Amino acid sequence: MRAPPPRSKAALSERDFLAALPAMNTTATVLAVLWVLRNEPLDMRPLGHFPDRHFTEAQPRFLIRRFRRRLR
């Protein structure tokens, strides 16, 4: 809000009400940021999850298993 909240329960004029609201560009920016933050990307993978079998040697596979145990 750009103005402090009213101190009394008296009815506000439309001008006072509109003066208290944030600027339109500020509201649009906040809504855009919130929309981006709430949507997970479609290609998101959890940390430690490797669906492709790039790691086939014993040592990297051991390290991945240990990493996943630490994440749990």
Short mmCIF file of N, CA and C in Angstrom, two decimals:
data_model
loop_
_atom_site.label_atom_id
_atom_site.label_comp_id
_atom_site.label_asym_id
_atom_site.label_seq_id
_atom_site.Cartn_x
_atom_site.Cartn_y
_atom_site.Cartn_z
N MET A 1 0.84 -1.18 0.00
CA MET A 1 0.00 0.00 0.00
C MET A 1 0.89 1.25 0.00
N ARG A 2 0.43 2.24 -0.70
CA ARG A 2 1.19 3.50 -0.76
C ARG A 2 0.80 4.45 0.35
N ALA A 3 -0.30 4.22 1.00
CA ALA A 3 -0.74 5.10 2.08
C ALA A 3 -0.97 4.25 3.33
N PRO A 4 -0.84 4.85 4.50
CA PRO A 4 -1.09 4.08 5.72
C PRO A 4 -2.56 3.66 5.79
N PRO A 5 -2.83 2.59 6.50
CA PRO A 5 -4.24 2.17 6.62
C PRO A 5 -5.04 3.22 7.39
N PRO A 6 -6.33 3.27 7.15
CA PRO A 6 -7.16 4.26 7.84
C PRO A 6 -7.18 3.99 9.34
N ARG A 7 -7.29 5.06 10.10
CA ARG A 7 -7.29 4.95 11.57
C ARG A 7 -8.70 4.76 12.13
N SER A 8 -9.69 5.06 11.34
CA SER A 8 -11.07 4.93 11.83
C SER A 8 -11.86 4.01 10.90
N LYS A 9 -13.02 3.60 11.38
CA LYS A 9 -13.88 2.71 10.60
C LYS A 9 -14.80 3.49 9.66
N ALA A 10 -14.58 4.77 9.54
CA ALA A 10 -15.42 5.60 8.68
C ALA A 10 -15.25 5.17 7.22
N ALA A 11 -16.27 5.39 6.46
CA ALA A 11 -16.23 5.03 5.04
C ALA A 11 -15.16 5.85 4.32
N LEU A 12 -14.47 5.20 3.39
CA LEU A 12 -13.44 5.87 2.60
C LEU A 12 -14.04 6.36 1.30
N SER A 13 -13.49 7.44 0.82
CA SER A 13 -13.91 7.88 -0.51
C SER A 13 -13.17 7.02 -1.55
N GLU A 14 -13.68 7.01 -2.74
CA GLU A 14 -13.02 6.24 -3.81
C GLU A 14 -11.60 6.76 -4.04
N ARG A 15 -11.43 8.06 -3.96
CA ARG A 15 -10.10 8.65 -4.16
C ARG A 15 -9.11 8.16 -3.09
N ASP A 16 -9.55 8.11 -1.81
CA ASP A 16 -8.68 7.62 -0.74
C ASP A 16 -8.33 6.14 -0.94
N PHE A 17 -9.33 5.37 -1.35
CA PHE A 17 -9.11 3.95 -1.58
C PHE A 17 -8.10 3.73 -2.70
N LEU A 18 -8.27 4.42 -3.81
CA LEU A 18 -7.36 4.26 -4.94
C LEU A 18 -5.97 4.79 -4.63
N ALA A 19 -5.87 5.80 -3.79
CA ALA A 19 -4.57 6.34 -3.41
C ALA A 19 -3.78 5.35 -2.55
N ALA A 20 -4.48 4.49 -1.83
CA ALA A 20 -3.81 3.53 -0.96
C ALA A 20 -3.28 2.32 -1.73
N LEU A 21 -3.85 2.02 -2.87
CA LEU A 21 -3.43 0.86 -3.65
C LEU A 21 -2.06 1.09 -4.28
N PRO A 22 -1.27 0.01 -4.46
CA PRO A 22 0.03 0.18 -5.12
C PRO A 22 -0.15 0.55 -6.59
N ALA A 23 0.91 1.08 -7.16
CA ALA A 23 0.87 1.45 -8.57
C ALA A 23 0.64 0.21 -9.43
N MET A 24 0.04 0.41 -10.59
CA MET A 24 -0.31 -0.72 -11.45
C MET A 24 0.93 -1.49 -11.91
N ASN A 25 2.01 -0.78 -12.26
CA ASN A 25 3.21 -1.48 -12.73
C ASN A 25 3.85 -2.28 -11.60
N THR A 26 3.77 -1.79 -10.36
CA THR A 26 4.29 -2.54 -9.21
C THR A 26 3.49 -3.82 -9.02
N THR A 27 2.18 -3.71 -9.08
CA THR A 27 1.32 -4.88 -8.93
C THR A 27 1.59 -5.89 -10.03
N ALA A 28 1.73 -5.43 -11.26
CA ALA A 28 2.00 -6.33 -12.38
C ALA A 28 3.34 -7.04 -12.21
N THR A 29 4.34 -6.32 -11.73
CA THR A 29 5.66 -6.91 -11.51
C THR A 29 5.60 -7.98 -10.43
N VAL A 30 4.93 -7.67 -9.34
CA VAL A 30 4.81 -8.64 -8.24
C VAL A 30 4.07 -9.89 -8.72
N LEU A 31 2.99 -9.71 -9.44
CA LEU A 31 2.24 -10.87 -9.95
C LEU A 31 3.07 -11.70 -10.91
N ALA A 32 3.86 -11.06 -11.76
CA ALA A 32 4.71 -11.80 -12.69
C ALA A 32 5.77 -12.60 -11.94
N VAL A 33 6.37 -12.01 -10.93
CA VAL A 33 7.38 -12.72 -10.14
C VAL A 33 6.75 -13.90 -9.42
N LEU A 34 5.60 -13.69 -8.80
CA LEU A 34 4.93 -14.79 -8.10
C LEU A 34 4.54 -15.91 -9.05
N TRP A 35 4.10 -15.58 -10.24
CA TRP A 35 3.73 -16.61 -11.22
C TRP A 35 4.95 -17.45 -11.61
N VAL A 36 6.08 -16.79 -11.83
CA VAL A 36 7.30 -17.52 -12.19
C VAL A 36 7.75 -18.41 -11.04
N LEU A 37 7.68 -17.90 -9.81
CA LEU A 37 8.16 -18.66 -8.67
C LEU A 37 7.27 -19.85 -8.32
N ARG A 38 5.98 -19.77 -8.59
CA ARG A 38 5.09 -20.87 -8.20
C ARG A 38 5.07 -22.00 -9.23
N ASN A 39 5.47 -21.74 -10.45
CA ASN A 39 5.43 -22.76 -11.49
C ASN A 39 6.76 -23.50 -11.56
N GLU A 40 6.69 -24.81 -11.45
CA GLU A 40 7.90 -25.60 -11.58
C GLU A 40 8.17 -25.81 -13.07
N PRO A 41 9.43 -25.79 -13.45
CA PRO A 41 9.74 -26.05 -14.86
C PRO A 41 9.36 -27.48 -15.23
N LEU A 42 8.96 -27.65 -16.48
CA LEU A 42 8.53 -28.98 -16.92
C LEU A 42 9.68 -29.98 -16.98
N ASP A 43 10.90 -29.50 -17.14
CA ASP A 43 12.05 -30.40 -17.23
C ASP A 43 12.80 -30.51 -15.91
N MET A 44 12.13 -30.16 -14.80
CA MET A 44 12.78 -30.20 -13.50
C MET A 44 13.04 -31.64 -13.07
N ARG A 45 14.22 -31.86 -12.52
CA ARG A 45 14.58 -33.16 -11.96
C ARG A 45 15.00 -32.95 -10.52
N PRO A 46 14.58 -33.83 -9.64
CA PRO A 46 15.00 -33.70 -8.24
C PRO A 46 16.51 -33.85 -8.12
N LEU A 47 17.08 -33.21 -7.11
CA LEU A 47 18.50 -33.28 -6.86
C LEU A 47 18.91 -34.74 -6.62
N GLY A 48 19.94 -35.19 -7.32
CA GLY A 48 20.42 -36.56 -7.18
C GLY A 48 19.74 -37.55 -8.10
N HIS A 49 18.81 -37.09 -8.92
CA HIS A 49 18.09 -37.98 -9.83
C HIS A 49 18.72 -37.89 -11.21
N PHE A 50 19.22 -39.01 -11.69
CA PHE A 50 19.87 -39.08 -13.00
C PHE A 50 19.17 -40.15 -13.83
N PRO A 51 18.14 -39.79 -14.62
CA PRO A 51 17.38 -40.81 -15.35
C PRO A 51 18.20 -41.46 -16.47
N ASP A 52 19.11 -40.72 -17.06
CA ASP A 52 19.95 -41.29 -18.11
C ASP A 52 21.12 -42.01 -17.47
N ARG A 53 21.52 -43.10 -18.05
CA ARG A 53 22.60 -43.90 -17.47
C ARG A 53 23.94 -43.42 -18.01
N HIS A 54 24.34 -42.23 -17.57
CA HIS A 54 25.64 -41.70 -17.96
C HIS A 54 26.76 -42.31 -17.12
N PHE A 55 26.41 -42.67 -15.89
CA PHE A 55 27.40 -43.16 -14.95
C PHE A 55 27.28 -44.67 -14.83
N THR A 56 28.22 -45.39 -15.41
CA THR A 56 28.15 -46.85 -15.40
C THR A 56 29.28 -47.47 -14.58
N GLU A 57 30.33 -46.72 -14.29
CA GLU A 57 31.44 -47.27 -13.51
C GLU A 57 31.04 -47.39 -12.05
N ALA A 58 31.73 -48.27 -11.32
CA ALA A 58 31.38 -48.56 -9.94
C ALA A 58 31.57 -47.35 -9.03
N GLN A 59 32.68 -46.63 -9.16
CA GLN A 59 32.95 -45.52 -8.26
C GLN A 59 31.91 -44.39 -8.37
N PRO A 60 31.58 -43.91 -9.57
CA PRO A 60 30.54 -42.87 -9.65
C PRO A 60 29.19 -43.36 -9.14
N ARG A 61 28.84 -44.61 -9.41
CA ARG A 61 27.54 -45.14 -8.94
C ARG A 61 27.52 -45.21 -7.41
N PHE A 62 28.65 -45.58 -6.81
CA PHE A 62 28.74 -45.59 -5.35
C PHE A 62 28.55 -44.18 -4.79
N LEU A 63 29.19 -43.21 -5.41
CA LEU A 63 29.07 -41.82 -4.94
C LEU A 63 27.64 -41.29 -5.08
N ILE A 64 26.98 -41.68 -6.16
CA ILE A 64 25.58 -41.26 -6.36
C ILE A 64 24.70 -41.87 -5.28
N ARG A 65 24.89 -43.16 -4.98
CA ARG A 65 24.10 -43.81 -3.93
C ARG A 65 24.33 -43.13 -2.58
N ARG A 66 25.59 -42.84 -2.28
CA ARG A 66 25.92 -42.18 -1.02
C ARG A 66 25.29 -40.78 -0.96
N PHE A 67 25.34 -40.07 -2.07
CA PHE A 67 24.74 -38.73 -2.15
C PHE A 67 23.23 -38.81 -1.91
N ARG A 68 22.56 -39.78 -2.53
CA ARG A 68 21.11 -39.93 -2.35
C ARG A 68 20.77 -40.28 -0.90
N ARG A 69 21.59 -41.12 -0.27
CA ARG A 69 21.34 -41.44 1.15
C ARG A 69 21.46 -40.18 2.01
N ARG A 70 22.46 -39.36 1.72
CA ARG A 70 22.63 -38.11 2.49
C ARG A 70 21.45 -37.15 2.25
N LEU A 71 20.91 -37.15 1.04
CA LEU A 71 19.77 -36.28 0.76
C LEU A 71 18.52 -36.73 1.56
N ARG A 72 18.34 -38.04 1.66
CA ARG A 72 17.18 -38.55 2.42
C ARG A 72 17.33 -38.19 3.87
#
